[in-house]
CSV table of C-alpha atoms in Angstrom, one decimal:
chain,number,residue,atom,x,y,z
A,1107,MET,CA,10.7,-36.1,18.7
A,1108,ARG,CA,9.8,-34.0,21.4
A,1109,THR,CA,10.9,-34.7,24.7
A,1110,PRO,CA,9.4,-33.5,27.9
A,1111,GLY,CA,10.1,-30.1,29.2
A,1112,GLN,CA,11.5,-29.0,25.2
A,1113,PRO,CA,10.9,-25.7,24.7
A,1114,THR,CA,8.3,-25.1,21.6
A,1115,PHE,CA,8.4,-22.2,18.8
A,1116,TYR,CA,6.1,-21.6,16.1
A,1117,LEU,CA,7.3,-19.3,13.4
A,1118,ARG,CA,4.8,-17.3,10.9
A,1119,GLN,CA,7.1,-16.3,7.9
A,1120,LEU,CA,6.1,-13.3,5.8
A,1121,GLY,CA,7.7,-11.5,2.7
A,1122,CYS,CA,10.3,-11.6,0.3
A,1123,PRO,CA,13.0,-14.3,0.2
A,1124,LYS,CA,15.5,-12.4,1.6
A,1125,ASN,CA,13.3,-12.1,4.8
A,1126,VAL,CA,12.1,-16.1,4.3
A,1127,VAL,CA,16.1,-16.6,4.8
A,1128,ASP,CA,16.4,-14.5,8.3
A,1129,GLY,CA,13.5,-17.1,9.2
A,1130,GLU,CA,15.1,-20.3,8.4
A,1131,ASN,CA,18.2,-19.2,10.3
A,1132,MET,CA,16.5,-17.8,13.1
A,1133,ALA,CA,14.7,-21.4,13.3
A,1134,GLU,CA,17.9,-23.3,12.7
A,1135,ILE,CA,19.5,-21.1,15.9
A,1136,LEU,CA,16.8,-22.1,17.8
A,1137,ARG,CA,16.8,-25.9,17.3
A,1138,GLN,CA,20.1,-25.9,17.9
A,1139,ARG,CA,19.5,-24.3,21.4
A,1140,GLY,CA,17.1,-27.4,21.8
A,1141,TYR,CA,13.9,-25.8,20.9
A,1142,VAL,CA,11.3,-27.5,18.7
A,1143,GLU,CA,9.3,-26.1,16.2
A,1144,VAL,CA,5.5,-26.5,15.9
A,1145,ASP,CA,3.1,-25.9,13.2
A,1146,ASP,CA,0.2,-25.4,15.8
A,1147,PRO,CA,0.6,-21.8,17.5
A,1148,LYS,CA,-1.5,-23.2,20.5
A,1149,GLN,CA,0.9,-25.8,21.1
A,1150,ALA,CA,4.2,-23.0,21.2
A,1151,ASP,CA,5.7,-21.9,23.9
A,1152,THR,CA,6.9,-18.7,21.9
A,1153,LEU,CA,5.3,-17.3,18.8
A,1154,ILE,CA,7.4,-15.5,16.3
A,1155,VAL,CA,5.9,-13.6,13.0
A,1156,ASN,CA,8.5,-12.7,10.8
A,1157,THR,CA,7.1,-9.4,9.8
A,1158,CYS,CA,7.6,-7.3,6.3
A,1159,GLY,CA,7.6,-3.8,5.9
A,1160,PHE,CA,8.1,-2.8,2.3
A,1161,ILE,CA,4.4,-1.5,1.3
A,1162,LYS,CA,1.6,-0.6,3.4
A,1163,ALA,CA,-0.4,-4.2,2.4
A,1164,ALA,CA,2.9,-5.9,4.0
A,1165,GLU,CA,2.4,-3.9,7.1
A,1166,GLU,CA,-1.0,-4.6,7.3
A,1167,GLU,CA,-0.7,-8.2,6.8
A,1168,SER,CA,2.2,-8.3,9.5
A,1169,LEU,CA,0.1,-6.0,12.2
A,1170,GLN,CA,-3.2,-8.6,11.5
A,1171,ALA,CA,-0.8,-11.4,12.0
A,1172,LEU,CA,0.9,-10.3,15.4
A,1173,ARG,CA,-2.7,-9.0,16.4
A,1174,THR,CA,-4.5,-12.3,15.9
A,1175,LEU,CA,-1.5,-14.3,17.8
A,1176,GLY,CA,-1.6,-11.6,20.3
A,1177,THR,CA,-5.4,-11.4,21.2
A,1178,ASP,CA,-5.4,-15.7,21.1
A,1179,LYS,CA,-2.1,-16.4,23.2
A,1180,ARG,CA,-1.9,-17.7,26.5
A,1181,LYS,CA,-0.5,-15.7,29.5
A,1182,SER,CA,2.6,-18.1,29.5
A,1183,GLN,CA,3.1,-17.8,25.9
A,1184,LYS,CA,5.3,-15.3,24.8
A,1185,LEU,CA,5.3,-13.6,21.5
A,1186,ILE,CA,7.9,-12.0,19.1
A,1187,ALA,CA,8.0,-9.2,16.4
A,1188,ALA,CA,11.1,-10.1,14.1
A,1189,GLY,CA,11.8,-8.9,10.8
A,1190,CYS,CA,11.8,-5.5,8.6
A,1191,LEU,CA,8.7,-4.0,10.2
A,1192,ALA,CA,10.1,-4.3,13.7
A,1193,GLN,CA,13.2,-3.1,12.2
A,1194,ARG,CA,11.1,0.4,10.6
A,1195,TRP,CA,8.9,0.8,13.5
A,1196,GLY,CA,10.8,-0.2,16.7
A,1197,ASP,CA,8.8,0.5,20.1
A,1198,ARG,CA,6.2,1.9,17.8
A,1199,LEU,CA,5.5,-1.8,16.9
A,1200,GLY,CA,5.1,-2.8,20.0
A,1201,ALA,CA,2.5,-0.1,21.4
A,1202,ALA,CA,0.3,-0.5,18.4
A,1203,VAL,CA,0.3,-4.6,18.5
A,1204,PRO,CA,-0.9,-5.5,22.6
A,1205,GLY,CA,0.6,-8.7,23.7
A,1206,VAL,CA,4.2,-8.1,21.9
A,1207,ASP,CA,7.1,-9.3,24.5
A,1208,GLY,CA,9.7,-8.4,22.5
A,1209,LEU,CA,10.9,-7.0,19.2
A,1210,LEU,CA,14.1,-8.2,16.9
A,1211,GLY,CA,15.0,-5.9,13.8
A,1212,ALA,CA,15.9,-7.7,10.8
A,1213,MET,CA,19.4,-6.6,11.2
A,1214,ARG,CA,20.0,-8.7,14.5
A,1215,TRP,CA,18.1,-12.2,13.2
A,1216,SER,CA,20.9,-13.9,14.7
A,1217,GLU,CA,20.3,-13.0,18.2
A,1218,ILE,CA,16.9,-14.6,18.7
A,1219,ASP,CA,18.0,-17.0,21.0
A,1220,ARG,CA,19.5,-14.2,23.4
A,1221,LEU,CA,16.3,-12.3,22.8
A,1222,LEU,CA,14.0,-15.2,23.9
A,1223,ASP,CA,16.3,-15.6,27.1
A,1224,ALA,CA,16.3,-12.1,27.8
A,1225,VAL,CA,12.4,-11.8,27.6
A,1226,ARG,CA,12.0,-15.0,29.6
A,1227,SER,CA,14.0,-12.9,32.4
A,1228,GLY,CA,11.4,-10.4,32.2
A,1229,ILE,CA,12.6,-8.1,30.2
A,1230,ARG,CA,10.8,-6.4,27.2
A,1231,PRO,CA,13.6,-6.0,24.5
A,1232,THR,CA,13.6,-4.0,21.5
A,1233,TRP,CA,16.9,-4.9,19.8
A,1234,ILE,CA,17.0,-3.3,15.9
A,1235,GLY,CA,20.3,-2.9,15.3
A,1236,PRO,CA,24.0,-2.6,14.7
A,1237,GLU,CA,24.1,-3.4,11.1
A,1238,GLU,CA,25.9,-6.1,10.5
A,1239,ILE,CA,26.4,-9.7,8.5
A,1240,ALA,CA,26.1,-12.8,10.7
A,1241,LEU,CA,27.1,-16.3,9.7
A,1242,ALA,CA,24.0,-18.1,8.6
A,1243,PRO,CA,23.4,-21.9,10.7
A,1244,PRO,CA,23.5,-24.8,8.3
A,1245,ARG,CA,19.9,-24.7,7.2
A,1246,VAL,CA,17.2,-27.3,6.7
A,1247,ALA,CA,16.6,-28.1,3.8
A,1248,ARG,CA,12.7,-27.6,2.9
A,1249,GLY,CA,12.9,-28.9,-0.6
A,1250,PRO,CA,15.1,-28.9,-3.8
A,1251,SER,CA,15.2,-25.1,-4.1
A,1252,ALA,CA,16.7,-22.7,-0.9
A,1253,TYR,CA,17.5,-19.4,-1.0
A,1254,LEU,CA,21.0,-18.0,-0.2
A,1255,LYS,CA,21.4,-14.4,0.4
A,1256,ILE,CA,24.9,-12.5,-0.8
A,1257,ALA,CA,23.9,-8.9,0.8
A,1258,ASP,CA,21.8,-7.0,2.6
A,1259,GLY,CA,20.5,-3.3,2.3
A,1260,CYS,CA,20.5,-0.6,-0.5
A,1261,ASP,CA,22.8,2.3,-1.4
A,1262,HIS,CA,20.1,3.0,-3.7
A,1263,THR,CA,18.0,6.3,-3.4
A,1264,CYS,CA,14.8,5.1,-5.4
A,1265,ALA,CA,12.1,7.9,-4.4
A,1266,PHE,CA,9.9,5.1,-3.8
A,1267,CYS,CA,11.1,2.4,-1.9
A,1268,ALA,CA,11.6,2.3,1.8
A,1269,ILE,CA,14.5,-0.4,1.9
A,1270,PRO,CA,17.4,1.8,2.6
A,1271,LEU,CA,15.4,2.8,5.9
A,1272,ILE,CA,14.7,-0.9,6.8
A,1273,LYS,CA,17.6,-2.4,5.6
A,1274,GLY,CA,20.2,0.4,5.8
A,1275,LYS,CA,23.1,0.7,3.7
A,1276,HIS,CA,24.5,-2.0,1.5
A,1277,ARG,CA,26.5,-4.9,2.8
A,1278,SER,CA,28.1,-7.6,1.2
A,1279,LYS,CA,28.7,-11.4,3.0
A,1280,PRO,CA,32.4,-12.0,2.7
A,1281,ILE,CA,32.7,-14.9,-0.6
A,1282,GLU,CA,34.0,-17.2,1.8
A,1283,MET,CA,31.0,-17.2,3.8
A,1284,ILE,CA,28.7,-17.6,0.7
A,1285,VAL,CA,30.6,-20.5,-0.4
A,1286,ARG,CA,30.5,-22.1,3.2
A,1287,GLU,CA,26.6,-21.6,2.9
A,1288,ALA,CA,26.3,-23.5,-0.4
A,1289,ARG,CA,28.1,-26.5,0.5
A,1290,GLN,CA,25.6,-26.6,3.3
A,1291,LEU,CA,23.1,-26.5,1.4
A,1292,VAL,CA,24.2,-28.7,-1.3
A,1293,ALA,CA,25.1,-31.4,1.6
A,1294,ARG,CA,21.4,-31.1,2.8
A,1295,GLY,CA,20.2,-32.3,-1.2
A,1296,VAL,CA,19.6,-28.9,-2.1
A,1297,ARG,CA,19.4,-28.8,-5.9
A,1298,GLU,CA,19.3,-25.4,-7.1
A,1299,ILE,CA,20.6,-22.3,-4.8
A,1300,VAL,CA,18.8,-19.1,-5.6
A,1301,LEU,CA,20.9,-16.3,-4.6
A,1302,VAL,CA,19.2,-13.1,-3.1
A,1303,SER,CA,19.9,-9.4,-2.1
A,1304,GLN,CA,18.2,-6.1,-2.5
A,1305,ASP,CA,21.1,-5.2,-5.2
A,1306,SER,CA,22.8,-8.6,-6.4
A,1307,SER,CA,24.8,-7.0,-9.2
A,1308,GLY,CA,25.9,-4.6,-6.6
A,1309,TYR,CA,27.5,-7.1,-5.0
A,1310,GLY,CA,31.0,-6.6,-3.6
A,1311,LYS,CA,31.2,-3.1,-4.2
A,1312,ASP,CA,31.8,-1.9,-0.3
A,1313,PHE,CA,34.8,-4.3,-0.7
A,1314,GLY,CA,36.3,-2.6,-3.3
A,1315,LEU,CA,35.6,-5.0,-5.8
A,1316,ARG,CA,34.7,-4.3,-9.7
A,1317,ASP,CA,32.6,-6.7,-10.5
A,1318,GLY,CA,31.9,-8.0,-7.7
A,1319,LEU,CA,28.8,-10.3,-8.8
A,1320,ALA,CA,30.9,-11.9,-11.5
A,1321,THR,CA,33.7,-12.5,-9.2
A,1322,MET,CA,32.0,-14.4,-6.8
A,1323,LEU,CA,29.7,-16.4,-9.2
A,1324,ASP,CA,33.2,-17.5,-11.1
A,1325,ARG,CA,34.5,-18.3,-7.0
A,1326,LEU,CA,30.8,-20.4,-6.3
A,1327,VAL,CA,30.7,-22.3,-9.9
A,1328,GLU,CA,34.7,-23.4,-9.3
A,1329,GLU,CA,34.0,-24.4,-5.2
A,1330,VAL,CA,30.7,-26.1,-5.1
A,1331,PRO,CA,30.9,-28.1,-8.3
A,1332,ASP,CA,27.8,-30.4,-7.0
A,1333,VAL,CA,25.1,-27.9,-7.1
A,1334,PRO,CA,23.3,-28.1,-11.2
A,1335,TRP,CA,21.3,-25.2,-10.9
A,1336,ILE,CA,22.6,-21.4,-9.5
A,1337,ARG,CA,20.2,-19.0,-9.8
A,1338,VAL,CA,20.7,-14.8,-9.6
A,1339,MET,CA,17.4,-12.7,-8.2
A,1340,TYR,CA,17.7,-8.8,-8.4
A,1341,VAL,CA,19.9,-6.9,-10.6
A,1342,TYR,CA,20.1,-3.6,-10.8
A,1343,PRO,CA,19.7,-2.5,-14.3
A,1344,GLY,CA,22.3,0.6,-14.1
A,1345,THR,CA,24.8,-1.9,-12.7
A,1346,ILE,CA,25.0,-4.3,-15.5
A,1347,THR,CA,28.6,-4.9,-17.1
A,1348,ASP,CA,29.6,-6.5,-20.1
A,1349,ARG,CA,31.6,-9.2,-17.7
A,1350,LEU,CA,28.8,-10.0,-15.8
A,1351,VAL,CA,26.6,-10.7,-18.9
A,1352,GLU,CA,29.8,-12.9,-19.8
A,1353,THR,CA,30.3,-14.5,-16.7
A,1354,PHE,CA,26.2,-15.9,-16.8
A,1355,ALA,CA,27.3,-17.1,-20.7
A,1356,ARG,CA,30.0,-18.7,-19.9
A,1357,HIS,CA,28.9,-21.4,-16.7
A,1358,PRO,CA,26.3,-23.9,-18.0
A,1359,ARG,CA,25.3,-24.4,-14.3
A,1360,ILE,CA,24.1,-20.6,-13.9
A,1361,VAL,CA,20.8,-20.9,-15.3
A,1362,LYS,CA,20.1,-18.5,-18.4
A,1363,TYR,CA,17.6,-16.3,-16.2
A,1364,VAL,CA,17.7,-12.6,-15.2
A,1365,ASP,CA,15.6,-11.2,-13.0
A,1366,MET,CA,16.1,-7.5,-13.5
A,1367,PRO,CA,13.5,-4.4,-11.8
A,1368,LEU,CA,13.3,-2.2,-14.3
A,1369,GLN,CA,9.9,-0.4,-12.5
A,1370,HIS,CA,9.0,2.0,-15.7
A,1371,ALA,CA,9.9,2.8,-19.4
A,1372,ASP,CA,9.1,6.2,-20.1
A,1373,ARG,CA,12.4,8.4,-18.8
A,1374,ASP,CA,10.3,11.1,-17.2
A,1375,ALA,CA,8.9,8.4,-15.3
A,1376,LEU,CA,12.0,6.6,-14.3
A,1377,ALA,CA,13.6,10.4,-13.4
A,1378,ARG,CA,11.0,11.0,-10.9
A,1379,MET,CA,11.5,7.7,-9.6
A,1380,ARG,CA,14.8,8.4,-9.2
A,1381,ARG,CA,16.1,5.1,-11.4
A,1382,PRO,CA,18.6,4.6,-14.1
A,1383,ARG,CA,17.4,6.8,-17.5
A,1384,GLN,CA,19.1,4.3,-20.0
A,1385,ASP,CA,17.3,2.6,-22.3
A,1386,PRO,CA,15.8,-0.8,-20.7
A,1387,LEU,CA,15.8,-2.4,-24.6
A,1388,ASP,CA,19.4,-1.8,-24.7
A,1389,VAL,CA,20.0,-3.8,-21.3
A,1390,ILE,CA,17.6,-6.6,-22.3
A,1391,ARG,CA,19.7,-7.0,-26.1
A,1392,ARG,CA,22.9,-7.0,-24.0
A,1393,PHE,CA,21.9,-10.3,-22.2
A,1394,ARG,CA,19.4,-12.2,-25.3
A,1395,GLU,CA,22.7,-11.7,-27.9
A,1396,ALA,CA,24.8,-13.5,-25.4
A,1397,MET,CA,22.3,-15.9,-24.5
A,1398,PRO,CA,19.3,-16.1,-27.0
A,1399,ASP,CA,17.4,-18.6,-24.7
A,1400,ILE,CA,17.8,-16.3,-21.8
A,1401,ALA,CA,14.6,-15.7,-19.4
A,1402,MET,CA,13.8,-12.3,-18.3
A,1403,ARG,CA,11.8,-11.1,-15.6
A,1404,SER,CA,11.0,-7.4,-14.4
A,1405,THR,CA,8.8,-5.7,-12.3
A,1406,PHE,CA,7.1,-2.5,-12.8
A,1407,ILE,CA,5.4,0.1,-10.9
A,1408,VAL,CA,2.1,1.9,-12.2
A,1409,GLY,CA,0.1,4.8,-10.6
A,1410,PHE,CA,3.9,6.4,-9.6
A,1411,PRO,CA,3.0,10.0,-8.7
A,1412,GLY,CA,2.9,12.0,-11.9
A,1413,GLU,CA,2.4,9.2,-14.1
A,1414,THR,CA,0.5,10.7,-17.3
A,1415,GLU,CA,-1.8,8.6,-19.8
A,1416,GLU,CA,0.8,9.3,-22.0
A,1417,GLU,CA,4.0,7.8,-20.0
A,1418,PHE,CA,1.4,4.9,-19.3
A,1419,GLY,CA,1.4,3.8,-23.1
A,1420,ARG,CA,5.0,4.3,-23.5
A,1421,LEU,CA,5.2,1.6,-20.6
A,1422,LEU,CA,2.4,-0.7,-22.5
A,1423,ALA,CA,4.2,0.2,-25.7
A,1424,PHE,CA,7.7,-1.2,-24.0
A,1425,PHE,CA,6.2,-4.3,-23.1
A,1426,GLY,CA,5.2,-5.1,-26.3
A,1427,GLU,CA,8.8,-4.6,-27.8
A,1428,ALA,CA,10.7,-6.3,-25.0
A,1429,GLN,CA,8.3,-9.3,-25.0
A,1430,LEU,CA,9.5,-10.5,-21.4
A,1431,ASP,CA,9.3,-13.9,-20.2
A,1432,ARG,CA,8.1,-12.7,-16.7
A,1433,VAL,CA,6.7,-9.6,-15.1
A,1434,GLY,CA,5.2,-8.9,-11.8
A,1435,VAL,CA,3.3,-5.5,-12.0
A,1436,PHE,CA,2.6,-3.5,-8.4
A,1437,GLN,CA,0.5,-0.2,-8.0
A,1438,TYR,CA,2.1,2.6,-6.6
A,1439,SER,CA,2.2,2.6,-2.6
A,1440,PRO,CA,3.3,5.6,-0.4
A,1441,GLU,CA,5.5,4.9,1.8
A,1442,ASP,CA,6.5,6.7,5.1
A,1443,GLY,CA,9.9,8.6,5.1
A,1444,THR,CA,10.5,8.1,0.9
A,1445,LEU,CA,10.7,11.1,-1.4
A,1446,ALA,CA,7.8,9.7,-3.6
A,1447,ALA,CA,5.0,9.8,-0.4
A,1448,LYS,CA,5.6,13.9,-0.6
A,1449,MET,CA,5.4,14.4,-4.0
A,1450,ASP,CA,2.3,16.1,-5.7
A,1451,GLN,CA,0.2,14.6,-8.1
A,1452,GLN,CA,-0.6,11.6,-6.6
A,1453,VAL,CA,-2.5,9.0,-8.9
A,1454,SER,CA,-5.9,8.0,-7.8
A,1455,THR,CA,-6.7,4.5,-6.8
A,1456,ARG,CA,-9.3,4.3,-9.2
A,1457,VAL,CA,-6.7,5.2,-11.9
A,1458,LYS,CA,-4.1,2.9,-10.7
A,1459,GLU,CA,-6.3,-0.1,-10.4
A,1460,ARG,CA,-7.2,0.5,-14.4
A,1461,ARG,CA,-3.8,0.7,-15.3
A,1462,TYR,CA,-3.2,-2.6,-13.5
A,1463,ARG,CA,-5.6,-4.2,-15.3
A,1464,ARG,CA,-4.6,-2.9,-18.7
A,1465,ALA,CA,-1.0,-4.0,-17.9
A,1466,MET,CA,-2.1,-7.3,-16.8
A,1467,GLU,CA,-3.9,-7.8,-19.4
A,1468,THR,CA,-1.2,-6.7,-22.0
A,1469,LEU,CA,1.4,-8.9,-20.2
A,1470,GLN,CA,-0.9,-12.2,-20.1
A,1471,ALA,CA,-1.0,-12.2,-23.7
A,1472,ILE,CA,2.6,-11.8,-24.0
A,1473,SER,CA,3.2,-14.5,-21.7
A,1474,ILE,CA,0.4,-17.2,-23.4
A,1475,GLU,CA,2.5,-16.5,-27.0
A,1476,ARG,CA,6.1,-16.7,-25.6
A,1477,ASN,CA,4.9,-20.2,-23.2
A,1478,ALA,CA,3.6,-21.3,-26.3
A,1479,GLN,CA,6.7,-21.1,-28.1
A,1480,GLN,CA,8.2,-23.7,-25.8
A,1481,ILE,CA,5.7,-26.7,-27.2
A,1482,GLY,CA,7.7,-29.1,-28.5
A,1483,ARG,CA,11.0,-27.9,-26.6
A,1484,THR,CA,12.4,-30.7,-24.3
A,1485,LEU,CA,13.6,-28.9,-21.1
A,1486,ASP,CA,15.0,-30.1,-18.0
A,1487,VAL,CA,12.7,-29.9,-15.0
A,1488,LEU,CA,13.3,-29.9,-11.2
A,1489,VAL,CA,11.4,-31.8,-9.6
A,1490,GLU,CA,9.5,-30.1,-6.7
A,1491,GLY,CA,6.6,-32.3,-5.4
A,1492,VAL,CA,4.1,-34.8,-6.4
A,1493,VAL,CA,0.4,-34.0,-7.7
A,1494,GLU,CA,-2.4,-34.8,-5.3
A,1495,ASN,CA,-5.0,-36.6,-7.1
A,1496,PRO,CA,-3.1,-37.7,-10.3
A,1497,SER,CA,-5.8,-39.9,-11.6
A,1498,GLU,CA,-8.2,-37.1,-11.8
A,1499,THR,CA,-6.0,-34.6,-13.2
A,1500,GLY,CA,-3.6,-36.6,-15.3
A,1501,PHE,CA,-0.7,-35.3,-13.7
A,1502,ALA,CA,2.3,-36.8,-11.6
A,1503,VAL,CA,4.5,-34.5,-10.5
A,1504,VAL,CA,5.5,-30.5,-10.4
A,1505,GLY,CA,8.5,-29.0,-11.0
A,1506,ARG,CA,10.2,-26.0,-12.7
A,1507,THR,CA,12.4,-25.4,-15.8
A,1508,TYR,CA,15.3,-22.8,-15.6
A,1509,ARG,CA,13.0,-19.9,-16.9
A,1510,ASP,CA,11.0,-20.2,-13.8
A,1511,ALA,CA,11.9,-19.0,-10.1
A,1512,PRO,CA,10.7,-20.8,-6.7
A,1513,GLU,CA,7.5,-19.4,-5.8
A,1514,ILE,CA,7.0,-16.2,-8.6
A,1515,ASP,CA,7.1,-17.8,-11.8
A,1516,GLY,CA,5.2,-20.6,-13.3
A,1517,MET,CA,5.6,-24.7,-12.9
A,1518,VAL,CA,5.4,-27.6,-15.1
A,1519,PHE,CA,2.7,-30.2,-14.8
A,1520,VAL,CA,4.3,-34.1,-15.8
A,1521,ARG,CA,2.4,-36.7,-16.8
A,1522,GLN,CA,4.9,-39.5,-15.7
A,1523,HIS,CA,6.3,-39.7,-12.3
A,1524,SER,CA,9.7,-38.5,-11.0
A,1525,GLU,CA,11.3,-38.3,-7.7
A,1526,PRO,CA,11.2,-35.0,-6.5
A,1527,GLY,CA,14.6,-33.4,-6.4
A,1528,THR,CA,15.8,-35.1,-9.8
A,1529,ILE,CA,16.3,-32.9,-12.7
A,1530,VAL,CA,14.7,-34.7,-15.6
A,1531,PRO,CA,14.2,-33.6,-19.3
A,1532,VAL,CA,10.6,-33.3,-19.9
A,1533,ARG,CA,9.3,-32.5,-23.3
A,1534,ILE,CA,6.7,-29.5,-23.6
A,1535,THR,CA,3.0,-30.5,-25.0
A,1536,GLU,CA,0.8,-27.6,-24.0
A,1537,ALA,CA,1.2,-23.8,-23.0
A,1538,MET,CA,-1.2,-22.0,-20.7
A,1539,ALA,CA,-0.6,-18.3,-19.9
A,1540,TYR,CA,1.6,-19.2,-17.0
A,1541,ASP,CA,2.1,-22.7,-16.8
A,1542,LEU,CA,3.6,-25.7,-19.1
A,1543,VAL,CA,2.7,-29.3,-19.7
A,1544,GLY,CA,4.5,-31.9,-20.4
A,1545,GLU,CA,5.7,-35.5,-20.5
A,1546,VAL,CA,9.2,-37.2,-19.6
A,1547,ALA,CA,11.5,-37.3,-23.2
A,1548,ALA,CA,12.5,-40.7,-24.0
A,1549,ALA,CA,16.0,-41.7,-22.6
């Protein structure tokens, strides 16, 4: 309940799960300072857009959100551009969007309260450094799953990627800090912790750790025993070790799911991308030999500069061989400051769109087949919410199995009611292209 005189803020979240974590942390810092979060920007004293600057489409979405709020805001309202686009553009973002009162880069989210103090004193600050890992405050649980960022930045030099320009060098969060944040999330009712970073398998290398991710997972499983599911996102294919695979296989509470962005399957295309050129099928085989039921997720880029029809054909053939469970495909987008943006042989928009459609058609057929293989199985489902109009849809609740990460993968629609936040056994009865249908299994 808001009391008279309490300051209010509105937060618009954009971008990836790593950015969402930073936004949630900023919101919690402000709540601890006495601010009240509101859902209606018209009711807020401060408007914050947590921007994304990863690709052109994300930049445009961020700019549009800022411009809309900047145009509509009252004179007394303050507009803050935070996050990756603020980090990348700096004062150029303020010049591009009239009405921005302050800029807070992704590296300095922990100073949101101080920045607002500066804005209220009449200063128009641009804070985009230094590079540091800040202790996250206890966050409000917004559902049974929560993201936990284990590192920030990236040391790889992929030709297409602007992340190192935005986030800087890879910086791991100390294990003790990760354990503390995980315990806080569990105390707030979280049932699944999703570990995220730009390069999760590189965790701890800046501390001198070999197999740092495996070491951290062992500690997390041991020291946070009350979280049923631990999920790891964004492992880099060139740094997968036998110990990491064994760690995934050994711990039942680490869900049997790996998200490993491969980006392409043709060796020449991978070389131009400056990506690992080892056989991606070999990495997939290692995981599946250790865990036959593991769900494999990856992402790919079509239309990278110089991509020929033969290279694209080899990518399609790889899809058939790999039989990945979950796949995201993106059309290449040239990003300022990256090597690929300066390359010759840029692929036309028309060709990129055609290749994207062909890739998605191929992958949808594979997804239908992979999902159909789940019919008859009984899988644990983390219930996330109640379905609206159950009498019309025939479904009571919706949730996810270990095979699906929050927000980006499929869902399971369950006919019987279970409380959100519970994990229940569900027998799968129907399969669609990306989602499943089931009923609670008899005890």
